[in-house]
Each structure stands twice: as C-alpha cells, then as structure tokens.
Coordinates of C-alpha atoms in Angstrom, one line a residue:
Chain A
X1 CA -50.1 279.3 -6.1
X2 CA -52.2 281.8 -8.0
X3 CA -52.2 279.5 -11.0
X4 CA -53.4 276.7 -8.8
X5 CA -56.0 278.8 -7.1
X6 CA -57.4 280.1 -10.4
X7 CA -57.5 276.7 -11.9
X8 CA -59.4 275.4 -8.8
X9 CA -63.1 275.8 -9.2
X10 CA -64.9 276.7 -6.0
X11 CA -68.5 275.8 -5.5
X12 CA -70.6 278.8 -4.5
X13 CA -73.6 277.8 -2.3
X14 CA -75.0 281.2 -1.7
X15 CA -75.6 283.2 -4.9
X16 CA -76.0 286.4 -2.9
X17 CA -72.7 286.1 -1.1
X18 CA -71.5 289.6 -2.2
X19 CA -74.5 291.3 -0.4
X20 CA -74.2 289.0 2.6
X21 CA -70.5 289.6 3.1
X22 CA -70.7 293.4 2.5
X23 CA -73.5 293.6 5.0
X24 CA -71.6 291.7 7.7
X25 CA -68.5 293.8 6.9
X26 CA -70.4 297.1 7.3
X27 CA -71.7 296.1 10.8
X28 CA -68.1 295.7 12.1
X29 CA -67.3 298.9 14.0
X30 CA -63.5 298.3 13.9
X31 CA -63.4 297.8 10.1
X32 CA -65.3 301.1 9.7
X33 CA -63.0 302.8 12.2
X34 CA -59.9 301.9 10.2
X35 CA -61.8 302.6 7.0
X36 CA -61.1 299.2 5.4
X37 CA -63.0 298.5 2.2
X38 CA -63.8 295.5 0.1
X39 CA -62.3 296.0 -3.3
X40 CA -63.1 292.6 -4.8
X41 CA -65.1 289.5 -4.0
X42 CA -65.0 286.4 -6.1
X43 CA -65.5 282.7 -5.3
X44 CA -62.7 281.8 -2.8
X45 CA -61.2 285.3 -3.1
X46 CA -61.4 288.7 -1.4
X47 CA -59.3 291.8 -1.7
X48 CA -59.4 294.4 1.1
X49 CA -57.8 297.8 1.0
X50 CA -57.1 300.6 3.5
X51 CA -55.6 304.1 2.7
X52 CA -52.7 305.4 4.7
X53 CA -53.3 307.9 7.4
X54 CA -51.4 308.8 10.6
X55 CA -54.0 307.0 12.8
X56 CA -53.0 303.7 11.2
X57 CA -49.2 304.1 11.5
X58 CA -46.5 303.1 13.9
X59 CA -43.8 305.6 14.9
X60 CA -41.9 305.5 11.6
X61 CA -44.8 306.3 9.4
X62 CA -45.5 302.8 8.2
X63 CA -48.7 301.0 8.5
X64 CA -48.9 299.4 12.0
X65 CA -48.4 295.7 12.2
X66 CA -51.6 295.3 14.1
X67 CA -53.5 297.1 11.4
X68 CA -51.9 294.9 8.7
X69 CA -52.9 291.8 10.7
X70 CA -56.5 293.1 10.9
X71 CA -56.7 293.6 7.2
X72 CA -55.1 290.1 6.6
X73 CA -57.6 288.4 9.0
X74 CA -60.5 290.2 7.2
X75 CA -59.3 289.3 3.7
X76 CA -58.8 285.6 4.7
X77 CA -62.1 285.3 6.5
X78 CA -64.1 287.1 3.7
X79 CA -62.5 284.9 1.0
X80 CA -63.7 281.8 2.9
X81 CA -67.1 283.4 3.5
X82 CA -67.8 283.5 -0.2
X83 CA -68.2 279.7 -0.2
X84 CA -70.6 279.0 2.7
X85 CA -74.4 278.7 2.8
X86 CA -76.5 281.9 3.3
X87 CA -77.4 281.0 6.9
X88 CA -73.9 280.1 8.0
X89 CA -71.4 282.3 9.7
X90 CA -67.6 282.4 10.1
X91 CA -65.3 283.1 13.0
X92 CA -61.5 283.3 12.8
X93 CA -60.0 280.5 14.8
X94 CA -56.4 281.7 14.4
X95 CA -54.2 283.7 12.2
X96 CA -50.4 284.0 11.6
X97 CA -48.6 286.8 9.9
X98 CA -45.0 287.3 8.8
X99 CA -43.8 290.8 8.1
X100 CA -41.5 290.9 5.0
X101 CA -40.9 294.6 4.4
X102 CA -42.0 297.8 6.0
X103 CA -45.4 298.9 4.6
X104 CA -44.6 302.6 3.8
X105 CA -47.2 303.2 1.1
X106 CA -50.3 305.2 0.2
X107 CA -52.4 302.1 0.4
X108 CA -52.4 298.7 2.0
X109 CA -53.9 295.9 -0.1
X110 CA -54.6 292.3 1.1
X111 CA -55.4 289.5 -1.3
X112 CA -57.0 286.6 0.4
X113 CA -57.3 283.2 -1.4
X114 CA -58.9 280.1 -0.1
X115 CA -56.5 277.1 0.2
X116 CA -59.0 274.8 1.7
X117 CA -62.8 275.1 1.9
X118 CA -64.0 272.6 4.5
X119 CA -67.3 271.9 6.1
X120 CA -66.2 273.2 9.5
X121 CA -62.7 274.6 8.9
X122 CA -61.4 276.6 6.0
X123 CA -57.9 278.0 5.5
X124 CA -56.9 281.1 3.5
X125 CA -53.6 282.4 2.3
X126 CA -53.2 286.2 2.3
X127 CA -50.6 288.3 0.5
X128 CA -50.3 291.9 1.7
X129 CA -48.9 294.7 -0.5
X130 CA -48.0 298.3 0.0
X131 CA -49.3 300.2 -3.0
X132 CA -47.8 303.5 -3.9
X133 CA -49.5 306.4 -5.6
X134 CA -48.5 305.2 -9.0
X135 CA -50.1 301.8 -8.3
X136 CA -46.8 300.0 -7.8
X137 CA -47.1 297.1 -5.4
X138 CA -44.6 295.6 -3.0
X139 CA -45.2 292.4 -1.0
X140 CA -45.0 293.5 2.7
X141 CA -46.5 290.5 4.6
X142 CA -47.8 287.0 4.3
X143 CA -50.5 285.5 6.4
X144 CA -52.5 282.4 6.9
X145 CA -56.0 282.5 8.4
X146 CA -58.1 279.5 9.8
X147 CA -61.8 280.2 10.0
X148 CA -64.5 278.0 11.5
X149 CA -67.9 277.7 9.9
X150 CA -70.9 278.1 12.3
X151 CA -74.4 277.0 11.6
X152 CA -75.8 280.4 12.6
X153 CA -74.5 283.9 13.7
X154 CA -74.0 283.3 17.3
X155 CA -71.3 283.5 20.0
X156 CA -71.0 279.7 20.0
X157 CA -67.4 279.6 20.9
X158 CA -68.2 280.6 24.5
X159 CA -70.6 277.6 25.0
X160 CA -68.8 275.4 22.5
Chain B
X1 CA -45.2 279.1 32.7
X2 CA -45.7 282.0 35.0
X3 CA -43.7 280.2 37.7
X4 CA -40.9 279.6 35.3
X5 CA -41.0 283.2 34.0
X6 CA -41.0 284.6 37.5
X7 CA -38.1 282.4 38.5
X8 CA -36.1 283.4 35.5
X9 CA -34.1 286.5 36.1
X10 CA -33.8 288.8 33.1
X11 CA -30.9 291.1 32.7
X12 CA -31.9 294.7 32.2
X13 CA -29.4 296.6 30.0
X14 CA -31.2 300.0 29.9
X15 CA -32.2 301.3 33.3
X16 CA -34.5 303.8 31.7
X17 CA -36.5 301.2 29.7
X18 CA -39.9 302.4 31.1
X19 CA -39.5 305.9 29.7
X20 CA -38.0 304.6 26.5
X21 CA -40.9 302.2 25.8
X22 CA -43.6 304.6 26.9
X23 CA -42.1 307.2 24.6
X24 CA -42.0 304.9 21.6
X25 CA -45.5 303.7 22.4
X26 CA -46.9 307.2 22.5
X27 CA -45.5 308.0 19.0
X28 CA -47.6 305.2 17.4
X29 CA -50.7 306.7 15.9
X30 CA -52.5 303.4 15.7
X31 CA -52.1 302.6 19.4
X32 CA -53.4 306.1 20.3
X33 CA -56.3 305.7 17.9
X34 CA -57.4 302.4 19.6
X35 CA -56.6 304.0 23.0
X36 CA -54.3 301.2 24.1
X37 CA -52.4 301.8 27.3
X38 CA -49.5 300.3 29.1
X39 CA -50.6 299.1 32.5
X40 CA -47.4 297.4 33.6
X41 CA -43.8 297.2 32.6
X42 CA -41.3 294.9 34.3
X43 CA -38.2 293.1 33.1
X44 CA -39.4 290.7 30.4
X45 CA -43.0 291.6 31.0
X46 CA -45.6 294.0 29.7
X47 CA -49.3 294.4 30.3
X48 CA -51.4 296.3 27.8
X49 CA -55.1 297.2 28.2
X50 CA -57.8 298.7 26.0
X51 CA -61.4 299.6 27.1
X52 CA -64.3 298.4 25.0
X53 CA -66.1 300.8 22.6
X54 CA -68.1 300.2 19.5
X55 CA -65.2 301.3 17.3
X56 CA -63.2 298.3 18.5
X57 CA -65.9 295.7 18.0
X58 CA -67.0 293.2 15.3
X59 CA -70.7 292.8 14.5
X60 CA -71.6 290.8 17.7
X61 CA -70.3 293.4 20.1
X62 CA -67.1 291.6 20.9
X63 CA -63.6 293.0 20.6
X64 CA -62.6 292.6 17.0
X65 CA -60.0 289.9 16.3
X66 CA -57.7 292.3 14.5
X67 CA -57.7 294.6 17.6
X68 CA -56.9 291.7 19.8
X69 CA -54.0 290.8 17.6
X70 CA -52.8 294.4 17.7
X71 CA -52.8 294.4 21.5
X72 CA -51.1 291.0 21.6
X73 CA -48.4 292.1 19.2
X74 CA -47.8 295.3 21.3
X75 CA -47.6 293.4 24.6
X76 CA -45.2 290.9 23.2
X77 CA -42.9 293.4 21.5
X78 CA -42.9 295.8 24.6
X79 CA -42.1 292.9 26.9
X80 CA -39.1 292.1 24.8
X81 CA -38.2 295.8 24.6
X82 CA -37.6 295.9 28.3
X83 CA -34.4 293.8 27.8
X84 CA -32.6 295.7 25.0
X85 CA -30.0 298.4 25.1
X86 CA -31.1 302.0 25.1
X87 CA -30.0 302.6 21.5
X88 CA -31.6 299.5 20.1
X89 CA -34.9 299.1 18.5
X90 CA -37.4 296.3 18.0
X91 CA -39.5 295.2 15.1
X92 CA -42.1 292.4 15.0
X93 CA -41.0 289.7 12.6
X94 CA -44.2 287.6 13.0
X95 CA -47.0 286.9 15.3
X96 CA -49.6 284.1 15.7
X97 CA -52.8 284.3 17.6
X98 CA -55.4 281.6 18.6
X99 CA -58.8 282.8 19.6
X100 CA -60.1 280.8 22.5
X101 CA -63.4 282.5 23.5
X102 CA -65.3 285.6 22.3
X103 CA -64.0 288.7 24.0
X104 CA -67.2 290.3 25.2
X105 CA -65.9 292.4 28.1
X106 CA -65.5 295.9 29.4
X107 CA -61.8 295.7 28.9
X108 CA -59.2 293.7 27.0
X109 CA -56.0 292.9 28.8
X110 CA -52.8 291.4 27.3
X111 CA -50.0 289.9 29.4
X112 CA -46.8 289.5 27.5
X113 CA -43.9 287.5 28.9
X114 CA -40.6 286.9 27.3
X115 CA -39.8 283.3 26.6
X116 CA -36.5 283.9 24.9
X117 CA -34.4 287.1 25.0
X118 CA -31.8 286.8 22.2
X119 CA -29.3 289.1 20.7
X120 CA -31.1 289.4 17.4
X121 CA -34.4 287.5 18.0
X122 CA -36.7 287.4 21.0
X123 CA -39.9 285.5 21.5
X124 CA -42.8 286.4 23.8
X125 CA -45.8 284.5 24.9
X126 CA -49.0 286.6 25.3
X127 CA -52.2 285.6 27.2
X128 CA -55.2 287.8 26.4
X129 CA -58.1 288.2 28.8
X130 CA -61.5 289.8 28.7
X131 CA -62.0 291.7 31.9
X132 CA -65.6 292.5 33.1
X133 CA -66.6 295.4 35.3
X134 CA -66.1 293.4 38.4
X135 CA -62.5 292.7 37.5
X136 CA -63.2 289.0 36.6
X137 CA -60.9 287.8 33.9
X138 CA -61.5 285.2 31.2
X139 CA -58.7 283.9 28.9
X140 CA -59.9 284.8 25.3
X141 CA -56.7 284.4 23.2
X142 CA -53.2 283.1 23.2
X143 CA -50.4 284.6 21.0
X144 CA -46.7 284.2 20.3
X145 CA -44.7 287.1 19.0
X146 CA -41.2 287.1 17.4
X147 CA -39.3 290.4 17.5
X148 CA -36.1 291.3 15.8
X149 CA -33.6 293.6 17.6
X150 CA -32.2 296.4 15.4
X151 CA -29.1 298.4 16.2
X152 CA -31.0 301.6 15.7
X153 CA -34.4 303.0 14.9
X154 CA -34.6 302.5 11.2
X155 CA -36.5 300.9 8.4
X156 CA -33.8 298.4 8.0
X157 CA -36.0 295.5 6.9
X158 CA -36.3 297.2 3.5
X159 CA -32.6 297.1 2.8
X160 CA -31.9 294.2 4.9
Chain C
X1 CA -49.7 279.6 33.0
X2 CA -49.1 276.4 34.8
X3 CA -50.8 277.8 37.9
X4 CA -53.7 278.9 35.8
X5 CA -54.0 275.5 34.1
X6 CA -53.7 273.5 37.3
X7 CA -56.4 275.6 38.9
X8 CA -58.7 275.1 35.9
X9 CA -60.8 272.0 36.3
X10 CA -61.3 270.1 33.1
X11 CA -64.3 267.8 32.7
X12 CA -63.3 264.2 31.7
X13 CA -65.9 262.6 29.5
X14 CA -64.2 259.2 29.0
X15 CA -62.9 257.6 32.2
X16 CA -60.8 255.2 30.1
X17 CA -58.9 258.0 28.3
X18 CA -55.5 256.7 29.3
X19 CA -56.0 253.3 27.6
X20 CA -57.7 255.0 24.6
X21 CA -54.9 257.5 24.0
X22 CA -52.1 254.9 24.6
X23 CA -53.8 252.6 22.2
X24 CA -54.0 255.2 19.4
X25 CA -50.5 256.4 20.1
X26 CA -49.2 252.8 19.7
X27 CA -50.7 252.4 16.3
X28 CA -48.8 255.4 14.9
X29 CA -45.8 254.1 13.0
X30 CA -44.0 257.4 13.0
X31 CA -44.2 257.8 16.8
X32 CA -42.8 254.2 17.2
X33 CA -40.1 254.9 14.6
X34 CA -38.8 257.9 16.6
X35 CA -39.4 256.1 19.8
X36 CA -41.6 258.7 21.4
X37 CA -43.2 257.7 24.7
X38 CA -46.1 259.0 26.8
X39 CA -44.6 259.9 30.2
X40 CA -47.7 261.4 31.8
X41 CA -51.4 261.8 31.0
X42 CA -53.8 263.8 33.2
X43 CA -57.0 265.8 32.3
X44 CA -56.0 268.5 29.9
X45 CA -52.3 267.5 30.1
X46 CA -49.8 265.2 28.3
X47 CA -46.1 264.8 28.6
X48 CA -44.2 263.1 25.8
X49 CA -40.5 262.2 25.8
X50 CA -37.9 261.0 23.3
X51 CA -34.3 260.0 24.0
X52 CA -31.5 261.4 21.9
X53 CA -29.9 259.3 19.2
X54 CA -28.1 260.2 16.0
X55 CA -31.2 259.3 13.9
X56 CA -33.1 262.2 15.5
X57 CA -30.4 264.8 15.1
X58 CA -29.6 267.6 12.7
X59 CA -26.0 268.1 11.6
X60 CA -24.7 269.7 14.9
X61 CA -25.9 266.9 17.1
X62 CA -29.0 268.6 18.4
X63 CA -32.5 267.2 18.2
X64 CA -33.8 268.0 14.7
X65 CA -36.5 270.8 14.5
X66 CA -38.8 268.5 12.6
X67 CA -38.6 265.9 15.4
X68 CA -39.2 268.6 18.0
X69 CA -42.3 269.7 16.0
X70 CA -43.5 266.1 15.9
X71 CA -43.2 265.7 19.7
X72 CA -44.9 269.1 20.2
X73 CA -47.8 268.2 17.9
X74 CA -48.2 264.9 19.7
X75 CA -48.2 266.4 23.2
X76 CA -50.7 269.0 22.2
X77 CA -53.1 266.6 20.5
X78 CA -52.9 264.0 23.3
X79 CA -53.5 266.6 26.0
X80 CA -56.7 267.6 24.1
X81 CA -57.6 264.0 23.6
X82 CA -57.9 263.5 27.4
X83 CA -61.1 265.6 27.3
X84 CA -63.1 264.0 24.5
X85 CA -65.8 261.3 24.4
X86 CA -64.7 257.7 24.0
X87 CA -66.0 257.5 20.4
X88 CA -64.5 260.7 19.3
X89 CA -61.3 261.3 17.4
X90 CA -58.8 264.2 17.1
X91 CA -56.9 265.5 14.1
X92 CA -54.4 268.3 14.2
X93 CA -55.6 271.3 12.2
X94 CA -52.4 273.3 12.5
X95 CA -49.4 273.8 14.7
X96 CA -46.8 276.5 15.2
X97 CA -43.4 276.2 16.8
X98 CA -40.8 278.7 17.9
X99 CA -37.3 277.5 18.6
X100 CA -35.8 279.2 21.6
X101 CA -32.5 277.4 22.1
X102 CA -30.7 274.5 20.5
X103 CA -31.9 271.2 22.0
X104 CA -28.6 269.5 22.8
X105 CA -29.7 267.1 25.5
X106 CA -30.0 263.5 26.5
X107 CA -33.8 263.7 26.2
X108 CA -36.5 265.9 24.7
X109 CA -39.6 266.5 26.8
X110 CA -42.8 268.1 25.7
X111 CA -45.4 269.3 28.2
X112 CA -48.7 269.9 26.5
X113 CA -51.5 271.7 28.4
X114 CA -55.0 272.5 27.0
X115 CA -55.8 276.2 26.8
X116 CA -59.2 275.7 25.3
X117 CA -61.3 272.6 25.2
X118 CA -64.1 273.2 22.7
X119 CA -66.7 271.0 21.1
X120 CA -65.1 271.1 17.7
X121 CA -61.8 272.9 18.2
X122 CA -59.3 272.7 21.1
X123 CA -56.0 274.5 21.5
X124 CA -53.0 273.4 23.5
X125 CA -49.9 275.2 24.5
X126 CA -46.7 273.1 24.5
X127 CA -43.4 273.8 26.3
X128 CA -40.5 271.8 25.1
X129 CA -37.4 271.1 27.2
X130 CA -34.0 269.6 26.6
X131 CA -33.3 267.4 29.6
X132 CA -29.7 266.5 30.5
X133 CA -28.5 263.3 32.2
X134 CA -28.8 264.9 35.6
X135 CA -32.4 265.8 35.0
X136 CA -31.7 269.5 34.4
X137 CA -34.3 271.0 32.0
X138 CA -33.9 273.9 29.6
X139 CA -36.8 275.4 27.6
X140 CA -35.9 274.9 23.9
X141 CA -39.1 275.5 22.1
X142 CA -42.7 276.8 22.5
X143 CA -45.6 275.5 20.4
X144 CA -49.3 276.0 20.0
X145 CA -51.5 273.2 18.5
X146 CA -55.1 273.4 17.2
X147 CA -56.9 270.1 17.1
X148 CA -60.3 269.4 15.6
X149 CA -62.7 266.9 17.2
X150 CA -64.3 264.4 14.9
X151 CA -67.3 262.2 15.7
X152 CA -65.5 259.0 14.7
X153 CA -62.1 257.8 13.6
X154 CA -62.3 258.6 9.9
X155 CA -60.5 260.4 7.2
X156 CA -63.3 263.0 7.2
X157 CA -61.1 265.9 6.3
X158 CA -60.9 264.6 2.7
X159 CA -64.7 264.7 2.2
X160 CA -65.2 267.5 4.6
Chain D
X1 CA -47.8 283.5 -6.0
X2 CA -45.8 281.3 -8.3
X3 CA -46.0 283.9 -11.0
X4 CA -44.7 286.5 -8.6
X5 CA -42.0 284.2 -7.4
X6 CA -40.9 283.3 -10.8
X7 CA -40.8 286.9 -11.9
X8 CA -38.7 287.8 -8.9
X9 CA -35.1 287.5 -9.6
X10 CA -33.1 286.3 -6.6
X11 CA -29.4 287.1 -6.2
X12 CA -27.2 284.1 -5.8
X13 CA -24.2 284.8 -3.6
X14 CA -22.6 281.3 -3.5
X15 CA -22.4 279.7 -7.0
X16 CA -21.8 276.3 -5.3
X17 CA -25.0 276.4 -3.3
X18 CA -26.2 273.0 -4.6
X19 CA -23.2 271.1 -3.3
X20 CA -23.2 273.1 -0.1
X21 CA -26.9 272.4 0.6
X22 CA -26.8 268.8 -0.4
X23 CA -23.8 268.3 1.9
X24 CA -25.5 269.9 4.9
X25 CA -28.6 267.9 4.1
X26 CA -26.7 264.6 4.1
X27 CA -25.2 265.2 7.5
X28 CA -28.6 265.4 9.1
X29 CA -29.4 262.1 10.8
X30 CA -33.1 262.7 11.0
X31 CA -33.5 263.5 7.3
X32 CA -31.6 260.3 6.4
X33 CA -33.7 258.3 8.9
X34 CA -37.0 259.5 7.2
X35 CA -35.3 259.1 3.8
X36 CA -36.1 262.7 2.6
X37 CA -34.5 263.6 -0.7
X38 CA -33.8 266.9 -2.5
X39 CA -35.6 266.7 -5.8
X40 CA -34.9 270.2 -7.0
X41 CA -32.8 273.3 -6.0
X42 CA -33.0 276.6 -7.8
X43 CA -32.4 280.2 -6.6
X44 CA -35.0 280.8 -3.9
X45 CA -36.6 277.4 -4.4
X46 CA -36.3 273.8 -3.0
X47 CA -38.4 270.7 -3.6
X48 CA -38.1 267.9 -1.0
X49 CA -39.8 264.5 -1.4
X50 CA -40.3 261.4 0.8
X51 CA -41.8 258.1 -0.2
X52 CA -44.6 256.6 1.9
X53 CA -43.8 253.7 4.3
X54 CA -45.5 252.6 7.5
X55 CA -42.8 254.1 9.6
X56 CA -43.8 257.6 8.4
X57 CA -47.5 257.1 9.0
X58 CA -50.1 257.8 11.7
X59 CA -52.7 255.2 12.6
X60 CA -54.9 255.7 9.5
X61 CA -52.1 255.1 7.0
X62 CA -51.6 258.7 6.1
X63 CA -48.2 260.5 6.3
X64 CA -47.8 261.7 10.0
X65 CA -48.3 265.4 10.6
X66 CA -45.0 265.6 12.3
X67 CA -43.3 264.1 9.3
X68 CA -45.1 266.6 7.0
X69 CA -43.9 269.4 9.3
X70 CA -40.3 268.1 9.1
X71 CA -40.4 268.1 5.3
X72 CA -42.0 271.5 5.2
X73 CA -39.3 273.0 7.5
X74 CA -36.6 271.4 5.4
X75 CA -38.0 272.7 2.1
X76 CA -38.4 276.2 3.5
X77 CA -35.0 276.4 5.0
X78 CA -33.2 274.9 2.0
X79 CA -35.0 277.3 -0.3
X80 CA -33.6 280.2 1.8
X81 CA -30.2 278.6 1.9
X82 CA -29.8 278.9 -1.8
X83 CA -29.4 282.7 -1.4
X84 CA -26.8 283.0 1.4
X85 CA -23.0 283.3 1.3
X86 CA -20.9 280.1 1.2
X87 CA -19.7 280.6 4.8
X88 CA -23.1 281.4 6.3
X89 CA -25.5 279.1 8.0
X90 CA -29.2 278.9 8.5
X91 CA -31.3 277.9 11.5
X92 CA -35.1 277.7 11.6
X93 CA -36.5 280.3 14.0
X94 CA -40.1 279.1 13.7
X95 CA -42.5 277.3 11.4
X96 CA -46.3 277.1 11.1
X97 CA -48.2 274.4 9.2
X98 CA -51.9 274.1 8.3
X99 CA -53.1 270.7 7.4
X100 CA -55.6 270.9 4.5
X101 CA -56.3 267.3 3.5
X102 CA -55.1 263.9 4.7
X103 CA -51.9 262.9 3.0
X104 CA -52.7 259.4 1.8
X105 CA -50.3 259.1 -1.1
X106 CA -47.4 257.2 -2.4
X107 CA -45.1 260.2 -2.0
X108 CA -45.0 263.5 -0.1
X109 CA -43.7 266.5 -2.0
X110 CA -42.9 269.9 -0.5
X111 CA -42.3 273.0 -2.7
X112 CA -40.5 275.7 -0.8
X113 CA -40.3 279.2 -2.2
X114 CA -38.6 282.3 -0.7
X115 CA -41.0 285.1 0.0
X116 CA -38.4 287.3 1.7
X117 CA -34.6 287.0 1.5
X118 CA -33.2 289.2 4.2
X119 CA -29.8 289.7 5.7
X120 CA -30.6 288.1 9.0
X121 CA -34.2 286.8 8.5
X122 CA -35.7 285.0 5.5
X123 CA -39.2 283.7 5.1
X124 CA -40.4 280.8 2.9
X125 CA -43.8 279.7 1.8
X126 CA -44.2 275.9 1.4
X127 CA -46.9 274.0 -0.4
X128 CA -47.1 270.3 0.4
X129 CA -48.7 267.8 -1.9
X130 CA -49.6 264.1 -1.7
X131 CA -48.5 262.5 -5.0
X132 CA -50.1 259.3 -6.1
X133 CA -48.5 256.6 -8.3
X134 CA -49.8 258.2 -11.4
X135 CA -48.1 261.5 -10.5
X136 CA -51.4 263.2 -9.6
X137 CA -50.8 265.9 -6.9
X138 CA -53.2 267.0 -4.2
X139 CA -52.4 270.0 -1.9
X140 CA -52.4 268.6 1.7
X141 CA -50.7 271.3 3.8
X142 CA -49.4 274.9 3.7
X143 CA -46.5 276.1 5.8
X144 CA -44.5 279.2 6.5
X145 CA -40.9 279.0 7.7
X146 CA -38.8 281.8 9.2
X147 CA -35.0 281.1 9.1
X148 CA -32.2 283.1 10.7
X149 CA -28.9 283.6 8.9
X150 CA -25.8 283.0 11.0
X151 CA -22.3 284.1 10.1
X152 CA -20.9 280.6 10.6
X153 CA -22.1 277.0 11.4
X154 CA -22.4 277.2 15.2
X155 CA -24.8 276.8 18.0
X156 CA -25.1 280.5 18.4
X157 CA -28.7 280.5 19.6
X158 CA -27.6 279.4 23.0
X159 CA -25.3 282.2 23.7
X160 CA -27.1 284.6 21.4

C-alpha cells in the first residue's frame, strides 16, 4: 500500500494547507485536551502523535481505545484535508477501527494516508502504532475514515 | 429494534454485574478525564452520558467525533459486559461509527444494546443522542461495537 | 429503533418512488442472478428477500456472508432511495456488516431503515433475519450502509 | 503497508494450507456461482479474481458492490486461513468495505493481507482493483475483514 500511495501523485489545491490545517487543529478543544500533535503533513498524508499519560489510559495502563479512535479519525481527516481548496472544510462521515494489539507504549502514532480524494467524499487508511522509548514501533490498530468535503466551515450536516 | 431487544431475555451470569462494571469503569483514566458516567445498566443494556464542555469539543462547539466514538465504544462494551461471568473480561475488537448530525447539545447520551451475546464474541448496537437542556434528544450518531470475552483480565491480545 | 423510525416522518419527494426503485432494481444483473426481490417499500424503509438455494450457500449449507452483505447493501440503499428526487441517483459509499448467527434458513430477509436522510449522504441501518418455513425469524446479521446521492445516473465517482 | 507486510514473517502451522483452502473454497456454492478463483496463496496473503459478466453487474455495467464485498470477504478470510492449524476453521465475524471508484473492468482482483494473526481473532486488510484487458489496475475499494478461528468446522456461532 505504501508503495502505491507514494507512487500516487496527489494534486494540492491550497499551497497553504499546512497553516490551514494546523490552525483548524489548534481550535479543537478535545485535541488540545488529549495533547495530540501533528508530526507530519504532506500531500495526502498526515501523522499524529500523542504521548502516554494516565489520563489517556484504560484500566490496564494501555492507551484507551476511544483515544486511539480519536487519533485515527484526526489523522485520516487531516490527510484528506491536505488536498482540498483553501475555503473548503471537512467533516468525518464515519470511521471504523480494528484493534490489533494492546497499545502499551510511550507514544501513540497514527499514519493517515488518502486512498481516495474525491470532490465530495474522501477515504483515508490509517495505521496506528505504539512507539516505545527506543523508537521501536508496533502496529496496534487499523482504521478507515470517510470524510465529506463542505464548501465552507459550517454545521451543514444539520440542515443538509 | 428496541422492541426486539426488550422482548429478548438475556441470561445474567454474574448477579453483581453492576458493581463489577462500575468498578472497571472507574479505573479507566480516560473515562474519568472526559467525565463519562454510567446512567443506566440493565441486562444487555448500558447508557453512558457526558456533559458538554469546551475540552470535549471540535472547533465549531460540537462534541468532538473522537469523544463520541469513545462514549459509543464504552456503552457498547459495558452493555455486553452485563452478560459475562464475574471472572471474565471484555476487550473491544473493533467499532464503527456513523455521524448523522452535529452533536451541539448540553449532553451526549449513548444507549448501547446487545445484538448478540456470544461465548467469545458479542456485538452491540449503540444509538447516540445530543440532549439539550430541556431533555429533548436528537439522534447524532450510530455505532456498532464488537467485543471479545477473555477468561481473565489480562493483555492477552498481545500473546494471542 | 423501530419505534423511533416509525415515529419519524420522512418527506417523500418523488411520489413514484416505488416504480423508480423497482425499475432500477430490475436492471441490476447481480440482483436478478441471486434472485433477490423487493418485498416492501415505504418511506425510509425497504425489505429485501432471497430464497435459499445451494448457489447462495457457503460450505455448511448456510447463506454465504457475501450474499448476506449484498442483500444488506441493497436494502439499505433502496430504503434511502425512497426519499430522493425522481432525477437523483444513489451509490453506496461504504457498508459494514456484523454476522451474529449462521443463516441456515429457507429465506433471508433484510429490513433496511433510514437513520439519516441527508442532501448528499444518507445512512441506513439494516437488520437481517433467517426465516424458516414456518415464518419464524432469527436475527443473523446487522449492517450499516452509507449512500451518496448523485444529481443524475452517472459514473460520477470516477471523475469526482 | 506492503513493505510492512512483506517484512513480517508469518508462522505457517499447516504445511498443506493450499490444498485445505482450495478444498474449502470449492465447496462454497456461492463462490462457484460467481466464478471466483484463487489466483495466489502465500502465508498471510490471498489473491482472488472474478471475470466480468452481466450477471455480476449493477445497472451501469460495473461490478456490483455486493459482489465486490463477497470477493473482499473471501480474500480476507482465505489470507487468514493460511495461518491456522489443519483442523481449525474460520468464520467471518464482520467486514467493512469502502468503494473508491466504479469497478468497470474486465476483471476484479482482491488482494488480502493479514494485519493481525491471533489465536481467536484475525484481521485482514483487502485492496480491490479493477483490471482492464491490458492488465492495468485501478484501486476500486478497500476492505477490512475480521475472522474468528474455530477449533473445528461447525456452526458454533449459533450455540456459542
């Protein structure tokens, strides 16, 4: 898949996509609350990380599945957001996550890659890794995220 | 579905399931951090709520999709947990959530109902509602959650 | 859910939706090949059935999971199609199915109900039942289907 | 992903997995009916193909989404089946498919790769391609498949 994705050349419509996405990211209270950070942004690709702390854990000391889903959703949506126009906006329509191994690690890392960049619907595939202090990565979850492109930042779903 | 589910009589194996589930819930740092609470527990059913605050929002002032997924996962897993033995344990294998309307509300409410209670795999259907100050509910998301039953509390997925 | 859905009043935009949907259904070679039939169409609702035969089975004599997914997709998409304009068109964007019990039955029945009817995206929830010769029904699978509304019948996804 | 998957060394428990899987495949009426064929089997990997014909199409002459889901489910389950013991059996617990582009092609090809090989639950990622007469491939869908390992061929889900 990676090979495919790398080979695929995505068309960037907004040259300032990095600033745009980082700005929108910073205005999301929940992402700040869990201290998620953008580690990498490239056309059709986004890497999000979050450091372990007890507030993000379930009862065995692993990253909580809900937090992992949050990071997956974010990585998938931001990857798709690199390819839209400057005035457009994205909203997650649905996401699906499979847990593959417990995420007991110093850091959680989500690598989102666009599998389809459409005019109204885009789909990202997200691989999630637990990263230990030595930088060793273990795949812990796999997610797909469908995002809808809106023509402006607005709660259009409600009146849709 | 509700009619079906109500009609269906679930077999409760652990008479102390309420205490067991509340105890496990309370040891999850992430659920405390987002201040999720169990509002109702019944055989094959669990209702989880969380009050709105800026730390749980995305940039438009709605509940964040990742938070909604977290609450959905929790309601689905706890509903299934009402039906296992006292020594058993549950782990979410996967969940899938569709967002139907923006969750701009005073409270988020997830109603999880077991659709299949299996020996090793259970499936819950979760309806999520935004609840306003007057108690009016609007369906905002729909999720399915698959949980695996383990014979003890342990990180068995890793060595599985 | 059923109670909810029944209470919900859907707006029908095309009074000839039954003829329109049956026509589109009849032009699908695969649905004819598996001999799927529309049993009921109502605003926001569609029931699809298929009778058992060895060509639709897996190796244990149950309905094949792929066939069950096909019927689920069809019921979900047709339920949503009852609510669009006469000139519009629907395409499945994604579906997800959980198998709850083996479908060893004389007939497979899918009940699709719209959970969200949007301008561009609709979501249906589908319950699948194995029905025996006496008419007894057993829930065998649960699916969610997301469909996109197009402004005309066209392969727009390709150029999207 | 491919790089990852290739690097990952899967443990084969049944040296006769090719014969075992081909035998089980051949006993599935539905797979014969749609004329699906195994093109490749390797540890943790399975490629399934089906040639286009009107009986597998929807009304625009593309492969039907239900057929694509069937092929995806099969590729994902067979990939996981390469890694189980000779006496074990696999059953799909759930699958999820995103359609990325219309599959108007001479052949449909599904490449299933195991992302997690567990004792009781395995997860495969499946990429689906439309292949034209010249062998050119276009990604048309993406699926994840969760399969449960049973200790024998049996309808255990029912009494599970």
